[in-house]
Amino acid sequence: MLKQIDRDLIELLAKKIAFLREANLKGINVEETSDMSQLLEQMGVPEFVWKNITLNCVAASQSYNQSTLPVKPKRITIIGGSGKMGRFFTLVFQEAGHQVSILEHQDWHKAPELIGKAELVLVCVNIEHTLTVVEKAAPYLTPSTILAEITSFKTTIVPKLLELHSGPVVSLHPMFGPGVTSFLSQNVIVCGGRQLEACQWILDLIERQGGQLTFCSIAEHDRMMAVVQGMRHFAVFGLGVFLAQEKVNLERSLEFASPLYRLQLDMIGRLFATDGSLSLKMMLSLFERRQFIGRLGATYHHLAQLVAEQDKIALEQEFETTRHFFREQVDRAVEETDYIINSLGVLLADGKSEIDQSQKDSNNNNTRQAA
Amino acid sequence: MLKQIDRDLIELLAKKIAFLREANLKGINVEETSDMSQLLEQMGVPEFVWKNITLNCVAASQSYNQSTLPVKPKRITIIGGSGKMGRFFTLVFQEAGHQVSILEHQDWHKAPELIGKAELVLVCVNIEHTLTVVEKAAPYLTPSTILAEITSFKTTIVPKLLELHSGPVVSLHPMFGPGVTSFLSQNVIVCGGRQLEACQWILDLIERQGGQLTFCSIAEHDRMMAVVQGMRHFAVFGLGVFLAQEKVNLERSLEFASPLYRLQLDMIGRLFATDGSLSLKMMLSLFERRQFIGRLGATYHHLAQLVAEQDKIALEQEFETTRHFFREQVDRAVEETDYIINSLGVLLADGKSEIDQSQKDSNNNNTRQAA
């Protein structure tokens, strides 16, 4: 019974996605079929379910655009293709119809074949090894081979790449990590390089799969990364250290959580899921970045003093100045956080397992007596 | 054509949700029909679309459970029912079949009727006015009327409520604000009160609509709120002040954003969408909370110094200690952030309007030349 409903649903979804994709390719703007609210109410389907399906189908129609476009298969070798980002790129290129080979550290005897005959060599190894690997690969590169890499520190990498290879070079910085399953709505920075016109097919592929390209200089890249990586990591790191110092009962705090606190705690947990080396690098690399974080620490210190001294007037002043600075961000921020808060609610509705619930009930019974 | 597909889709969704709801009521565990992956691939429907629909239907089947249960309509008066939280509760009670009246400040002449005959009086005014309003309402309350309120500061409120009304009292703290459309997966704290057994129908209603109740003492409430509200607001406030000080180009930074940076920026924007009075209250109220934030500021200051001095060993030590403290949070954190990151991607795929795109293209052209 449910299985048949599911089959029928999938068939209809396929139709809807195909319809949107075609309209998209033809440049037709499909207007929201806005007058479904009456039907939804009548059928007992909550609005949020329908809104989410609409969003998902639009996203699907955009991320799968490439499948309808003809592709000339390229020979691609991914050095470090078995790592997390390597696997992502392998999949993405294969789905687009290209022929992908992987070169791991035990495979260097195949370098003449795998590198010498490749049209694109993409280096996906850990950032510490990027330059060593490129040095090792360089002798096998032909002048027409595209050399590409994806590290997050461009100052040391890009000039060296240009030195080691005389042909096309493209330095990418995908602003996402493992867990993301497609380029859809993800930012990819293109930071310097050479003969970018020869690399255009790579950039096109990213865009066709819904990725957002941004071109910038090394200087702008580093400046922005101080904010996007340095500041964010430090802010989250600091909260984690503080919660550990204060020995806050994290499990119990989730029962008191607002959706945004839960998200905040999730972000901290995610940061500490790694071994820290990348996080510390994001904070410690580059003198400017260390200075930047130093100033952030000073700001927090100053504001915390104002709080401790109960200096309401000074805090109100800070609030007003900042509110003015953020005025153009507010509408988007509220819209996106509303959506995320409701999405999280949907996920949790499914995830509240029996174990969670019984755990919680026993907690409550204890405190119900204590209260 | 699309309209017909949409109609058929909605009909099938209604069937699926009804099926899940019935299984739910009967206590039957509906196993994920896991073997859809082949069909999905065959039909060109991405996995994430199907996964999201499954989640949404489960959520819908849970949040609408109450509609199948018999209800004895109660007379409810919401003081401040036209405010944001007041409107939320009005809707929720009406959907559950109750009879809701609203009392605004111009309506006090109707108090004998609206308060005297109500079975539940819920105070939803701004926290500054809660006690004044309860004092004004108290003379009209009958001994059997339930008095309820929803503020986030229980120390001053709860004892006063118990003093002013001799009948049933329940002090709730819904851990969400405007933007949330149902109780689904939201936390509601129940903090003290009197004759809670008489208030049980309110608590049941919240749970039937998917809300999560947590019972606690005033002391635990205040301790947890220092973390959930005080710490979170201060952390986000500090980042906002810092970004304003540094005059970071926020629009441009979004083009370099990772999903988690975007979320962080959204959280800041959301905080500064308000006038600040509530945020400052969350940080400044209570001596313990000010001390708590003072310590957080000191932690940030200390860590920032370690960064500025490039003291890698001390930072690694802090990282390891905290990683150990968070070890039981990690799996959930990664799972939830993965989901949120992909949800955000879906939303943005739809939202990338032509205006955004042309704005971005012109930015890119400028820097493409500069790069």
PDB file of N, CA and C in Angstrom, chain B residues 285-328:
ATOM      1  N   SER B 285      20.361  40.713  32.562  1.00  0.00           N
ATOM      2  CA  SER B 285      19.539  40.375  33.724  1.00  0.00           C
ATOM      3  C   SER B 285      20.255  39.339  34.579  1.00  0.00           C
ATOM      4  N   LEU B 286      20.139  39.425  35.833  1.00  0.00           N
ATOM      5  CA  LEU B 286      20.717  38.492  36.811  1.00  0.00           C
ATOM      6  C   LEU B 286      22.241  38.634  36.927  1.00  0.00           C
ATOM      7  N   PHE B 287      22.675  38.751  38.143  1.00  0.00           N
ATOM      8  CA  PHE B 287      24.108  38.869  38.443  1.00  0.00           C
ATOM      9  C   PHE B 287      24.897  37.668  37.921  1.00  0.00           C
ATOM     10  N   GLU B 288      24.367  36.455  38.161  1.00  0.00           N
ATOM     11  CA  GLU B 288      25.073  35.236  37.755  1.00  0.00           C
ATOM     12  C   GLU B 288      25.309  35.226  36.250  1.00  0.00           C
ATOM     13  N   ARG B 289      24.319  35.700  35.512  1.00  0.00           N
ATOM     14  CA  ARG B 289      24.438  35.686  34.061  1.00  0.00           C
ATOM     15  C   ARG B 289      25.523  36.666  33.599  1.00  0.00           C
ATOM     16  N   ARG B 290      25.585  37.817  34.240  1.00  0.00           N
ATOM     17  CA  ARG B 290      26.620  38.793  33.875  1.00  0.00           C
ATOM     18  C   ARG B 290      28.003  38.227  34.167  1.00  0.00           C
ATOM     19  N   GLN B 291      28.110  37.513  35.297  1.00  0.00           N
ATOM     20  CA  GLN B 291      29.391  36.889  35.642  1.00  0.00           C
ATOM     21  C   GLN B 291      29.772  35.826  34.601  1.00  0.00           C
ATOM     22  N   PHE B 292      28.762  35.065  34.221  1.00  0.00           N
ATOM     23  CA  PHE B 292      28.936  33.989  33.241  1.00  0.00           C
ATOM     24  C   PHE B 292      29.486  34.561  31.929  1.00  0.00           C
ATOM     25  N   ILE B 293      28.873  35.640  31.465  1.00  0.00           N
ATOM     26  CA  ILE B 293      29.314  36.268  30.216  1.00  0.00           C
ATOM     27  C   ILE B 293      30.700  36.887  30.406  1.00  0.00           C
ATOM     28  N   GLY B 294      30.945  37.413  31.590  1.00  0.00           N
ATOM     29  CA  GLY B 294      32.286  37.933  31.889  1.00  0.00           C
ATOM     30  C   GLY B 294      33.346  36.848  31.697  1.00  0.00           C
ATOM     31  N   ARG B 295      33.046  35.649  32.191  1.00  0.00           N
ATOM     32  CA  ARG B 295      34.005  34.543  32.036  1.00  0.00           C
ATOM     33  C   ARG B 295      34.167  34.141  30.570  1.00  0.00           C
ATOM     34  N   LEU B 296      33.049  34.190  29.810  1.00  0.00           N
ATOM     35  CA  LEU B 296      33.145  33.867  28.383  1.00  0.00           C
ATOM     36  C   LEU B 296      34.057  34.865  27.675  1.00  0.00           C
ATOM     37  N   GLY B 297      33.902  36.146  28.015  1.00  0.00           N
ATOM     38  CA  GLY B 297      34.763  37.176  27.427  1.00  0.00           C
ATOM     39  C   GLY B 297      36.226  36.924  27.761  1.00  0.00           C
ATOM     40  N   ALA B 298      36.480  36.499  28.995  1.00  0.00           N
ATOM     41  CA  ALA B 298      37.856  36.233  29.421  1.00  0.00           C
ATOM     42  C   ALA B 298      38.434  35.050  28.646  1.00  0.00           C
ATOM     43  N   THR B 299      37.591  34.012  28.431  1.00  0.00           N
ATOM     44  CA  THR B 299      38.051  32.843  27.657  1.00  0.00           C
ATOM     45  C   THR B 299      38.444  33.255  26.241  1.00  0.00           C
ATOM     46  N   TYR B 300      37.569  34.029  25.609  1.00  0.00           N
ATOM     47  CA  TYR B 300      37.870  34.496  24.250  1.00  0.00           C
ATOM     48  C   TYR B 300      39.168  35.307  24.233  1.00  0.00           C
ATOM     49  N   HIS B 301      39.293  36.166  25.223  1.00  0.00           N
ATOM     50  CA  HIS B 301      40.470  37.026  25.295  1.00  0.00           C
ATOM     51  C   HIS B 301      41.742  36.177  25.411  1.00  0.00           C
ATOM     52  N   HIS B 302      41.686  35.208  26.308  1.00  0.00           N
ATOM     53  CA  HIS B 302      42.825  34.321  26.533  1.00  0.00           C
ATOM     54  C   HIS B 302      43.175  33.553  25.264  1.00  0.00           C
ATOM     55  N   LEU B 303      42.157  32.975  24.602  1.00  0.00           N
ATOM     56  CA  LEU B 303      42.416  32.184  23.392  1.00  0.00           C
ATOM     57  C   LEU B 303      42.964  33.060  22.273  1.00  0.00           C
ATOM     58  N   ALA B 304      42.435  34.278  22.164  1.00  0.00           N
ATOM     59  CA  ALA B 304      42.904  35.180  21.107  1.00  0.00           C
ATOM     60  C   ALA B 304      44.360  35.555  21.332  1.00  0.00           C
ATOM     61  N   GLN B 305      44.736  35.668  22.598  1.00  0.00           N
ATOM     62  CA  GLN B 305      46.148  35.950  22.897  1.00  0.00           C
ATOM     63  C   GLN B 305      47.033  34.785  22.470  1.00  0.00           C
ATOM     64  N   LEU B 306      46.566  33.577  22.766  1.00  0.00           N
ATOM     65  CA  LEU B 306      47.323  32.393  22.345  1.00  0.00           C
ATOM     66  C   LEU B 306      47.489  32.372  20.824  1.00  0.00           C
ATOM     67  N   VAL B 307      46.426  32.779  20.125  1.00  0.00           N
ATOM     68  CA  VAL B 307      46.501  32.821  18.659  1.00  0.00           C
ATOM     69  C   VAL B 307      47.509  33.886  18.229  1.00  0.00           C
ATOM     70  N   ALA B 308      47.366  35.085  18.806  1.00  0.00           N
ATOM     71  CA  ALA B 308      48.256  36.182  18.409  1.00  0.00           C
ATOM     72  C   ALA B 308      49.721  35.833  18.686  1.00  0.00           C
ATOM     73  N   GLU B 309      49.957  35.091  19.774  1.00  0.00           N
ATOM     74  CA  GLU B 309      51.334  34.688  20.118  1.00  0.00           C
ATOM     75  C   GLU B 309      51.756  33.411  19.400  1.00  0.00           C
ATOM     76  N   GLN B 310      50.833  32.876  18.598  1.00  0.00           N
ATOM     77  CA  GLN B 310      51.129  31.638  17.859  1.00  0.00           C
ATOM     78  C   GLN B 310      51.516  30.481  18.787  1.00  0.00           C
ATOM     79  N   ASP B 311      50.865  30.422  19.927  1.00  0.00           N
ATOM     80  CA  ASP B 311      51.169  29.358  20.883  1.00  0.00           C
ATOM     81  C   ASP B 311      50.402  28.088  20.502  1.00  0.00           C
ATOM     82  N   LYS B 312      50.957  27.386  19.545  1.00  0.00           N
ATOM     83  CA  LYS B 312      50.257  26.248  18.959  1.00  0.00           C
ATOM     84  C   LYS B 312      50.042  25.138  19.981  1.00  0.00           C
ATOM     85  N   ILE B 313      51.034  24.949  20.835  1.00  0.00           N
ATOM     86  CA  ILE B 313      50.951  23.828  21.791  1.00  0.00           C
ATOM     87  C   ILE B 313      49.797  24.036  22.780  1.00  0.00           C
ATOM     88  N   ALA B 314      49.686  25.255  23.319  1.00  0.00           N
ATOM     89  CA  ALA B 314      48.592  25.537  24.248  1.00  0.00           C
ATOM     90  C   ALA B 314      47.237  25.406  23.555  1.00  0.00           C
ATOM     91  N   LEU B 315      47.161  25.864  22.311  1.00  0.00           N
ATOM     92  CA  LEU B 315      45.888  25.778  21.579  1.00  0.00           C
ATOM     93  C   LEU B 315      45.509  24.330  21.300  1.00  0.00           C
ATOM     94  N   GLU B 316      46.508  23.529  20.948  1.00  0.00           N
ATOM     95  CA  GLU B 316      46.241  22.106  20.712  1.00  0.00           C
ATOM     96  C   GLU B 316      45.714  21.439  21.974  1.00  0.00           C
ATOM     97  N   GLN B 317      46.284  21.846  23.100  1.00  0.00           N
ATOM     98  CA  GLN B 317      45.846  21.319  24.393  1.00  0.00           C
ATOM     99  C   GLN B 317      44.376  21.666  24.649  1.00  0.00           C
ATOM    100  N   GLU B 318      44.033  22.944  24.434  1.00  0.00           N
ATOM    101  CA  GLU B 318      42.641  23.383  24.594  1.00  0.00           C
ATOM    102  C   GLU B 318      41.721  22.605  23.654  1.00  0.00           C
ATOM    103  N   PHE B 319      42.194  22.438  22.436  1.00  0.00           N
ATOM    104  CA  PHE B 319      41.377  21.728  21.449  1.00  0.00           C
ATOM    105  C   PHE B 319      41.088  20.300  21.903  1.00  0.00           C
ATOM    106  N   GLU B 320      42.137  19.628  22.375  1.00  0.00           N
ATOM    107  CA  GLU B 320      41.988  18.222  22.779  1.00  0.00           C
ATOM    108  C   GLU B 320      41.038  18.070  23.977  1.00  0.00           C
ATOM    109  N   THR B 321      41.220  18.928  24.971  1.00  0.00           N
ATOM    110  CA  THR B 321      40.355  18.871  26.157  1.00  0.00           C
ATOM    111  C   THR B 321      38.895  19.051  25.754  1.00  0.00           C
ATOM    112  N   THR B 322      38.656  20.036  24.891  1.00  0.00           N
ATOM    113  CA  THR B 322      37.285  20.332  24.477  1.00  0.00           C
ATOM    114  C   THR B 322      36.734  19.216  23.597  1.00  0.00           C
ATOM    115  N   ARG B 323      37.592  18.678  22.739  1.00  0.00           N
ATOM    116  CA  ARG B 323      37.165  17.576  21.874  1.00  0.00           C
ATOM    117  C   ARG B 323      36.684  16.408  22.734  1.00  0.00           C
ATOM    118  N   HIS B 324      37.398  16.161  23.795  1.00  0.00           N
ATOM    119  CA  HIS B 324      37.007  15.085  24.698  1.00  0.00           C
ATOM    120  C   HIS B 324      35.643  15.391  25.333  1.00  0.00           C
ATOM    121  N   PHE B 325      35.467  16.633  25.747  1.00  0.00           N
ATOM    122  CA  PHE B 325      34.213  17.051  26.381  1.00  0.00           C
ATOM    123  C   PHE B 325      33.022  16.901  25.418  1.00  0.00           C
ATOM    124  N   PHE B 326      33.251  17.128  24.137  1.00  0.00           N
ATOM    125  CA  PHE B 326      32.171  17.109  23.146  1.00  0.00           C
ATOM    126  C   PHE B 326      31.973  15.751  22.481  1.00  0.00           C
ATOM    127  N   ARG B 327      32.732  14.737  22.932  1.00  0.00           N
ATOM    128  CA  ARG B 327      32.764  13.498  22.156  1.00  0.00           C
ATOM    129  C   ARG B 327      31.396  12.858  21.937  1.00  0.00           C
ATOM    130  N   GLU B 328      30.468  13.042  22.882  1.00  0.00           N
ATOM    131  CA  GLU B 328      29.156  12.408  22.703  1.00  0.00           C
ATOM    132  C   GLU B 328      28.212  13.252  21.846  1.00  0.00           C
TER     133      GLU B 328
END
